Short mmCIF file of C-alpha atoms in Angstrom, two decimals:
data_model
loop_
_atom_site.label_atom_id
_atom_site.label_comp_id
_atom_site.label_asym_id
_atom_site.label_seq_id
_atom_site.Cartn_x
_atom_site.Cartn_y
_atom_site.Cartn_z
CA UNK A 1 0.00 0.00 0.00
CA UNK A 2 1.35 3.22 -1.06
CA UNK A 3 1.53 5.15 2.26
CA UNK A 4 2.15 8.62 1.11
CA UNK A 5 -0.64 8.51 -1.12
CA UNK A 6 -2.57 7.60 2.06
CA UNK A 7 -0.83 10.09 4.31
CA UNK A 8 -1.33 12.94 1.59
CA UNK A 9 -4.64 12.42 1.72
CA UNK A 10 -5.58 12.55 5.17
CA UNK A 11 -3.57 16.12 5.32
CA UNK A 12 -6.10 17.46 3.52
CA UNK A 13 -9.49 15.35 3.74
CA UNK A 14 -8.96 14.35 7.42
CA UNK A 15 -12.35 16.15 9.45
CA UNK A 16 -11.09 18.16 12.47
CA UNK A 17 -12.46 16.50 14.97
CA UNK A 18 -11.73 17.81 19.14
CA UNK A 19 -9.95 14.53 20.07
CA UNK A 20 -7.29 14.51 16.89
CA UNK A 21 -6.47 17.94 18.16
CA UNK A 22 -2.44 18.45 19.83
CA UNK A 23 -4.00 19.75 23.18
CA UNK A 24 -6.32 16.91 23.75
CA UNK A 25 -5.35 14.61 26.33
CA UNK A 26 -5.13 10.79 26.40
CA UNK A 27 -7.98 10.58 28.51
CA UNK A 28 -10.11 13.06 26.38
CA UNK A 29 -8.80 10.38 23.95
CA UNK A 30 -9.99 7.60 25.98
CA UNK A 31 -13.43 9.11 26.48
CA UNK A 32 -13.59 9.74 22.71
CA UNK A 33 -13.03 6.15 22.24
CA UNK A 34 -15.53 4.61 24.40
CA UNK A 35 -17.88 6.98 23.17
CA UNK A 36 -17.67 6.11 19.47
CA UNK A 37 -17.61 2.32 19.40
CA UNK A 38 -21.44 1.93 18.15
CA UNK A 39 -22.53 5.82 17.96
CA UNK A 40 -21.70 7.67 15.03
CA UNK A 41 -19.52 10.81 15.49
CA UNK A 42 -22.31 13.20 15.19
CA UNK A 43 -23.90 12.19 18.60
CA UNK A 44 -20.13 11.91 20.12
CA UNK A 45 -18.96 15.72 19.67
CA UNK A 46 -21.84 17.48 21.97
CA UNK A 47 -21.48 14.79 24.62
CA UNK A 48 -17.54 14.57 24.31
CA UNK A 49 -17.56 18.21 24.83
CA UNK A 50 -19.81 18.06 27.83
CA UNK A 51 -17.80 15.63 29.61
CA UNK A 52 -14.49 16.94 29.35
CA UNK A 53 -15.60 19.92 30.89
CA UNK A 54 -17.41 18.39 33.91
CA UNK A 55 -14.52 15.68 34.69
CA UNK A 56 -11.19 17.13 32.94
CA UNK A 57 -9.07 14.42 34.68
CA UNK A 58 -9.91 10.73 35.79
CA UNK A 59 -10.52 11.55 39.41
CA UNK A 60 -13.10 14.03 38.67
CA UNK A 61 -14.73 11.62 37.51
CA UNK A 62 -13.93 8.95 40.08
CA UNK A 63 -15.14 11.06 42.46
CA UNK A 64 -18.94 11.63 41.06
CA UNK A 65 -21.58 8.87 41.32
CA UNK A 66 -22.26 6.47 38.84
CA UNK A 67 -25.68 7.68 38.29
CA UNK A 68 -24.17 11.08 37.71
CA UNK A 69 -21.70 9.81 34.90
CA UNK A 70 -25.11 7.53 33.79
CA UNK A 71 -27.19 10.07 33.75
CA UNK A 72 -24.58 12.58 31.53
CA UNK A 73 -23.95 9.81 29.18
CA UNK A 74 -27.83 10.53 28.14
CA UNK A 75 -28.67 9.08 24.66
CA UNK A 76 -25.72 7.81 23.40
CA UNK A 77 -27.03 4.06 24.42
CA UNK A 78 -25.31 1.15 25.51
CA UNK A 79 -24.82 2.59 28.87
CA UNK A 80 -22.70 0.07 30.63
CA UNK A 81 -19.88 1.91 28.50
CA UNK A 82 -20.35 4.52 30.73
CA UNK A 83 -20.42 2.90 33.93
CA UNK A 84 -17.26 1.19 32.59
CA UNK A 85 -15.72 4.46 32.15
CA UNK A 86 -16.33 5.66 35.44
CA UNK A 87 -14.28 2.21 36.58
CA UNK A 88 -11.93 3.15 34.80
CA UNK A 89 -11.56 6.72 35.63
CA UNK A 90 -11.33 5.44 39.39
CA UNK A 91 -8.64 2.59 38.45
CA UNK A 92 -6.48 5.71 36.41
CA UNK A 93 -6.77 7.74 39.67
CA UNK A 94 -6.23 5.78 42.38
CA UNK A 95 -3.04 3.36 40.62
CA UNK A 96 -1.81 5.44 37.89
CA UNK A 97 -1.44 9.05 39.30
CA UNK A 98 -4.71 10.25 37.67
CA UNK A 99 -2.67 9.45 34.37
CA UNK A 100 -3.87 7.23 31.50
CA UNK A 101 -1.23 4.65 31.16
CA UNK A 102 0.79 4.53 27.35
CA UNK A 103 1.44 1.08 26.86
CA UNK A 104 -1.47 -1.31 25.69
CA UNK A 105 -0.76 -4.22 28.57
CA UNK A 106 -1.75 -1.56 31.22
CA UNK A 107 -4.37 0.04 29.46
CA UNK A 108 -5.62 -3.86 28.86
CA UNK A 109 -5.56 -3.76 32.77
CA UNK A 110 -7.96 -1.37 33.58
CA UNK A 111 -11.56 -2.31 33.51
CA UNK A 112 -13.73 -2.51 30.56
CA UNK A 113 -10.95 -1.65 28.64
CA UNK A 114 -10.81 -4.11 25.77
CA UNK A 115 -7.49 -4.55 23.15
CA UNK A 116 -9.13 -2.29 20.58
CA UNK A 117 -9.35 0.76 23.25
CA UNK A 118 -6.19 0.11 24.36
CA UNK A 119 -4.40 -0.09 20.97
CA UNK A 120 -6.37 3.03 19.65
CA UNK A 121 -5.55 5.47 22.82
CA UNK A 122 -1.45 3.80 22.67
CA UNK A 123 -1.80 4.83 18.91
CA UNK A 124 -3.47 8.59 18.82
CA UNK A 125 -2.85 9.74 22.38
CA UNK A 126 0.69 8.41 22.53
CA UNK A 127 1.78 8.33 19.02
CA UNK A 128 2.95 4.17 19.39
CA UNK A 129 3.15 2.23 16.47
CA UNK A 130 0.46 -0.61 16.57
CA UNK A 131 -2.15 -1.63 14.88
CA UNK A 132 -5.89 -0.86 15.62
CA UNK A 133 -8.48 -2.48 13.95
CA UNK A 134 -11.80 -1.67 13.68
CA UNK A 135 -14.79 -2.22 11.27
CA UNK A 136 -13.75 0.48 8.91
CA UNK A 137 -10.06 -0.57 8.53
CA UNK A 138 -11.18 -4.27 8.09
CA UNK A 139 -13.12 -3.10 4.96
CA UNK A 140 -10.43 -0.90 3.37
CA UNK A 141 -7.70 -3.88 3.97
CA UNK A 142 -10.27 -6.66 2.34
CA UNK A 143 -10.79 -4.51 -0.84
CA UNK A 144 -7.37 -2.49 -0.95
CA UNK A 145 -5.34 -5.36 -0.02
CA UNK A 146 -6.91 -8.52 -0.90
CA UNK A 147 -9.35 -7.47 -3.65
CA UNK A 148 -12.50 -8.56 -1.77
CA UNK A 149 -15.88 -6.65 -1.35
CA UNK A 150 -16.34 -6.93 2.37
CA UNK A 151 -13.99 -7.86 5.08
CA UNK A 152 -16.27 -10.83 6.39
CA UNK A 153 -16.38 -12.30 9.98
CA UNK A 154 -14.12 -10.38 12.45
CA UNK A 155 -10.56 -12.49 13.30
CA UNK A 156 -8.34 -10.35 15.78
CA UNK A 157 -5.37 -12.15 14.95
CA UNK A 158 -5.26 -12.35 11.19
CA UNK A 159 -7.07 -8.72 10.98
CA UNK A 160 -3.73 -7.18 13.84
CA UNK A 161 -1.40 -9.57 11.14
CA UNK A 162 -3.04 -7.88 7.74
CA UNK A 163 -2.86 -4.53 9.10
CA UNK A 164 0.60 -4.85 11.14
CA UNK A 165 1.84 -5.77 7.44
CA UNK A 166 0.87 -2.30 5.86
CA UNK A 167 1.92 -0.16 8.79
CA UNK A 168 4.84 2.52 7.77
CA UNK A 169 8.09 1.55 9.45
CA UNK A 170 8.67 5.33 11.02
CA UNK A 171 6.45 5.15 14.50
CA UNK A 172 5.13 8.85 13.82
CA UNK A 173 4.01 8.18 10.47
CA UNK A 174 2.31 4.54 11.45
CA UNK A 175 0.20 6.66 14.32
CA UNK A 176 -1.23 8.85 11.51
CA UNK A 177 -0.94 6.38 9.28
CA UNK A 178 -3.33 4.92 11.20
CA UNK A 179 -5.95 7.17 11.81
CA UNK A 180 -6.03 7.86 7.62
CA UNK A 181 -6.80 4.19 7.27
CA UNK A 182 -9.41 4.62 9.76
CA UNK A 183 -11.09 7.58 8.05
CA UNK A 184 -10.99 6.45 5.19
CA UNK A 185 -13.23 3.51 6.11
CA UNK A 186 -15.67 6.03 7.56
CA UNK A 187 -15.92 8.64 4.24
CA UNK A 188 -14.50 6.91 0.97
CA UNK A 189 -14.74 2.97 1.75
CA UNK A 190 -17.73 2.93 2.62
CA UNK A 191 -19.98 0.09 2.91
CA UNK A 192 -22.28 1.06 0.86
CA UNK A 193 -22.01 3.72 -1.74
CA UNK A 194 -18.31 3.96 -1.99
CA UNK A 195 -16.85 7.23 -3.59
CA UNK A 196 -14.04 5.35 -5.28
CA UNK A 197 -13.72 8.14 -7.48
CA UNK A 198 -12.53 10.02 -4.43
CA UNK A 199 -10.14 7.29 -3.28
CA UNK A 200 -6.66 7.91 -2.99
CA UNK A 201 -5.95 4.24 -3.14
CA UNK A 202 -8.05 3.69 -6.33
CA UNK A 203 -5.40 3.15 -9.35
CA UNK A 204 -3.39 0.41 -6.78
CA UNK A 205 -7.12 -1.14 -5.09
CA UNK A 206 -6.81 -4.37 -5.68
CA UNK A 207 -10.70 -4.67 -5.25
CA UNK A 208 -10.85 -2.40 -8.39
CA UNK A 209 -8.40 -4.12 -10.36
CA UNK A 210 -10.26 -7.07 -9.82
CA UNK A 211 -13.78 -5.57 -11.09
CA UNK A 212 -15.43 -5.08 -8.18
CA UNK A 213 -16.54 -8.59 -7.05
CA UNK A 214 -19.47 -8.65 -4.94
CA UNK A 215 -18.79 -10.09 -1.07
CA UNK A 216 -19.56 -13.74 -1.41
CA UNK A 217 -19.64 -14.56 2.65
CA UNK A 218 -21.88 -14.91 5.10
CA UNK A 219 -23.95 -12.25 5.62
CA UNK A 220 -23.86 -9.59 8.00
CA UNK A 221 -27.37 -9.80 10.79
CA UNK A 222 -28.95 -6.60 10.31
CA UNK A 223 -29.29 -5.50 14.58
CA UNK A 224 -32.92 -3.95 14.75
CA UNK A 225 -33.99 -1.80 17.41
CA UNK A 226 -37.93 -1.69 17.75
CA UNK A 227 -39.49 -3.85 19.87
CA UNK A 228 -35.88 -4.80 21.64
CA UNK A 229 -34.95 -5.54 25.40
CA UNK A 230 -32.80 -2.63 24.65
CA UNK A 231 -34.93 -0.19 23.32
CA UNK A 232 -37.23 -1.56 26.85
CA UNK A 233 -34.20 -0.55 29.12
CA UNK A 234 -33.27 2.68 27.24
CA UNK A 235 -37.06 3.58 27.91
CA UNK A 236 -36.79 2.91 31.50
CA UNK A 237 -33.10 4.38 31.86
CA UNK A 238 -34.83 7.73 30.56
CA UNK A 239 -37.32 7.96 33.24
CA UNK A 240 -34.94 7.69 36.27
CA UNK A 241 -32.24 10.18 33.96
CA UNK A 242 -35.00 13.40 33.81
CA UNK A 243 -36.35 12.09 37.73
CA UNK A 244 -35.06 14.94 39.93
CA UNK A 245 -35.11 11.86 42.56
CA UNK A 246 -36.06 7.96 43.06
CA UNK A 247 -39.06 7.42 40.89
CA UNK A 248 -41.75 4.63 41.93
CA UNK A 249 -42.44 1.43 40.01
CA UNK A 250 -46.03 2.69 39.01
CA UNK A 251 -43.64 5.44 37.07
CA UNK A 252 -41.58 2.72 35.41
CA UNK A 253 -44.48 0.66 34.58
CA UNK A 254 -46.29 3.13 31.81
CA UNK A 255 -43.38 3.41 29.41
CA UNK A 256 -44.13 -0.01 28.03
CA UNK A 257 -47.30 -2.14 27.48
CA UNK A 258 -45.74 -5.66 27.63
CA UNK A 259 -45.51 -6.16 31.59
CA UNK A 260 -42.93 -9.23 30.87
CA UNK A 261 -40.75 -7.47 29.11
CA UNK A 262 -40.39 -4.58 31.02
CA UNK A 263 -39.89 -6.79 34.11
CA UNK A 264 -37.54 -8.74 32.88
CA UNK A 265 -35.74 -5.43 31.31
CA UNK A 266 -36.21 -3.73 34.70
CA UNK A 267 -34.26 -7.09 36.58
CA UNK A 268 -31.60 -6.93 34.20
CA UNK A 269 -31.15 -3.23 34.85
CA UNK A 270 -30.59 -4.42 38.25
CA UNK A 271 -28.77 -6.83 37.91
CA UNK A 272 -26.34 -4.98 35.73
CA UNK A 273 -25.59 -2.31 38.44
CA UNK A 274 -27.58 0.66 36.17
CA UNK A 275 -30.62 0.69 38.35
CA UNK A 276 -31.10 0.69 41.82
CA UNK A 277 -33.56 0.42 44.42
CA UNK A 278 -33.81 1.44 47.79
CA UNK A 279 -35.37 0.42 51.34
CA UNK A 280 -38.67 1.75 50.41
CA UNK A 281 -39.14 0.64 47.08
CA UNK A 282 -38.12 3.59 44.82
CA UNK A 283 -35.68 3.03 41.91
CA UNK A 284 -33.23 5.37 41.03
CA UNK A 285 -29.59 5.75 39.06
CA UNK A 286 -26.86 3.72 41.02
CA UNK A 287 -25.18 6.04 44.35
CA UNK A 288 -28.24 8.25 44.21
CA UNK A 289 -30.53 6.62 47.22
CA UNK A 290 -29.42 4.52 50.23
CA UNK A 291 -30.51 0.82 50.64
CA UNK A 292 -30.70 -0.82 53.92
CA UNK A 293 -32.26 -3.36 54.37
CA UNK A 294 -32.14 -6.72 56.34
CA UNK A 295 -31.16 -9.80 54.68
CA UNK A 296 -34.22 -11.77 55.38
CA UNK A 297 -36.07 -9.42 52.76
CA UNK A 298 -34.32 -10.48 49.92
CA UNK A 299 -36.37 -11.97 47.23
CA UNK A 300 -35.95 -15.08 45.62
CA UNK A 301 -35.80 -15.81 41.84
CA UNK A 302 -39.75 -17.40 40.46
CA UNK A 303 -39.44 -20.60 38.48
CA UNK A 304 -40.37 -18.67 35.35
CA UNK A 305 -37.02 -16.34 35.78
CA UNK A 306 -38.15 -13.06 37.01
CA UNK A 307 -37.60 -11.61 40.48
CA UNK A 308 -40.93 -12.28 43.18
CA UNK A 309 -41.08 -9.26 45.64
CA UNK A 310 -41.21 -10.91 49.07
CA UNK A 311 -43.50 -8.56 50.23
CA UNK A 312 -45.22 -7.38 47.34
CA UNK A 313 -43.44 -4.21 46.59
CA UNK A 314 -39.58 -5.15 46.81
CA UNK A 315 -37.62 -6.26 44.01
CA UNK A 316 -34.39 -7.59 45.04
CA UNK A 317 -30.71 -5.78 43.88
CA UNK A 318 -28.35 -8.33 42.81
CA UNK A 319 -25.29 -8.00 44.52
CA UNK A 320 -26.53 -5.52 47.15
CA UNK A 321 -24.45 -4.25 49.56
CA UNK A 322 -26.08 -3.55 52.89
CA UNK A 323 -24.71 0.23 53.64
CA UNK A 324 -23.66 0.34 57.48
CA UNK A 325 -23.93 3.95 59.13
CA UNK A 326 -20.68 5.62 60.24
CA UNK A 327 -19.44 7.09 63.51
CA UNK A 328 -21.69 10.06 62.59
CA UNK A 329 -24.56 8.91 62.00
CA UNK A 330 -24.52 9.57 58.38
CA UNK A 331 -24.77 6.83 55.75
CA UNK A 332 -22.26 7.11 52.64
CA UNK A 333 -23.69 6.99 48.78
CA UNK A 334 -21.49 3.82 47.39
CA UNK A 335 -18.12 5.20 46.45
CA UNK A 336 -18.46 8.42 48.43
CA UNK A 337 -16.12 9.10 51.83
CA UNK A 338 -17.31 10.57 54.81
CA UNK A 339 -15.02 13.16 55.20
CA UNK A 340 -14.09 14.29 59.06
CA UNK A 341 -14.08 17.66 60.59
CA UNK A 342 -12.04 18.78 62.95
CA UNK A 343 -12.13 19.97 66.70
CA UNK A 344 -12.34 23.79 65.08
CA UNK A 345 -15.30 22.63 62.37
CA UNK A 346 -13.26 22.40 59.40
CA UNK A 347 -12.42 19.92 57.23
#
């Protein structure tokens, strides 16, 4: 692949977007990155924004509730990314100096980070030399490189092999290098309606020397929406987002008709740390309410899979952690500290 072609392009065609900037940070990268795996860039850049100016470092972050970072992640959906964020943000704080780590085994280390995060903050935060491999560059390798029309079913080690073998042999010119291959996927290579015309690869694509052969594999499941458990829990994650407090079930229960579904939504919810609900039945965004409660009131699971109240207006939390009151009196919010005063009333 001829790199220069590549690189000469993306000087001129690459969009200017706030995390490519110089004065970004790697976490501002890290954000960006969480953010954009399965929401298009459009929906990224107001939230992005939003974000780094609420938590500019890890620990600002690590020091607000989950619910708080839940409830700021908004519409951007799949919202355990965001809870895994804020896991993160507490790991970078508390073991790394409130730094994001450089190299990729580290960054692998921290939770929810996966090895395409970690590969794509080493490469544009850092400036390493590695390959990162998403969906896009996977398409521009298959046709560019091996002449086919799609990329087919993922393979992390023969897709980090193809694109390893293409990578410049300078490290600053592999880390943009990169990011051109990547855009590329997202504006010229496109899936469908390629601008090949536009393609700074075209006269060497080996797809296009081929004549265009049409992707013979398996094909792709098109992922609907309507009707989902997901578009169920997005419902009910809206709700308890614009509640100025807990909300009670009778509030939960009119955003959807189908009473199993939104039961069975509302356990895993639960279950999955994004709801809570606490001693006196109210749900709310997790470190927003207190629970306490005894352990005899527990519920326990119905033969047909969803949670039984024990008393008729309990569901259980999975996982719960009974709260115990401090010195003071006062009972901490999950991951807050009770800070102490002193003899003079300062503190």
């Amino acid at each position: 692949m001829n790199h220069e072609l590549l690189l000469g392009w993306w000087d001129t065609a690459a969009r200017d977007l706030p995390w490519r900037r110089p004065d970004c940070t790697a976490w501002g990268v890290l954000i960006s990155e969480i953010m954009l795996q399965q929401t298009p860039v459009s929906r990224v850049g107001p939230i992005w924004h939003e974000w780094l100016a609420r938590w500019p470092v890890p620990s600002a972050m690590a020091a607000s509730s989950q619910g708080e970072v839940l409830r700021m992640w908004g519409k951007l959906g799949y919202p355990r990314r965001a809870m895994r964020l804020h896991e993160a943000a507490t790991a970078i704080a508390r073991d790394h100096g409130d730094v994001v780590p450089s190299d990729i085994e580290t960054l692998e280390s921290l939770p929810g980070i996966g090895s395409y995060t970690a590969r794509a903050v080493a490469t544009f935060a850092y400036g390493q030399k590695c390959a990162v491999v998403d969906t896009n560059v996977r398409r521009v390798v298959a046709r560019a490189v091996h002449g086919a029309g799609d990329a087919g079913p993922p393979s992390t080690k023969r897709d980090l092999r193809d694109v390893e073998a293409i990578l410049p042999e300078g490290q600053e010119d592999a880390a943009v290098f990169s990011a051109a291959l990547m855009e590329l996927g997202a504006l010229i290579c496109t899936a469908k309606n390629q601008k090949c015309a536009d393609c700074p690869l075209f006269a060497e694509c080996a797809w296009q020397l081929a004549g265009r052969p049409a992707y013979a594999g398996p094909e792709k499941k098109v992922q609907k929406f309507a009707g989902t458990d997901r578009q169920v829990r997005g419902r009910l994650l809206d709700v308890l987002r614009g509640a100025p407090g807990p909300v009670p079930k009778m509030q939960l229960d009119v955003v959807w008709s189908d009473a199993m579904q939104r039961e069975k939504c509302l356990v895993s919810l639960l279950s999955d740390g994004l709801v809570e609900q606490s001693h006196d039945g109210l749900f709310h965004l997790p470190g927003e309410g207190i629970v306490e409660r005894s352990n005899d009131s527990l519920s326990p699971l119905s033969n047909e899979g969803i949670v039984e109240p024990s008393d008729g207006s309990l569901f259980p939390l999975p996982n719960e952690r009974i709260v115990e009151r401090s010195n003071d009196g006062l009972f901490p919010v999950p991951g807050e500290r009770i800070v102490e005063q002193s003899d003079k009333g300062t503190s």
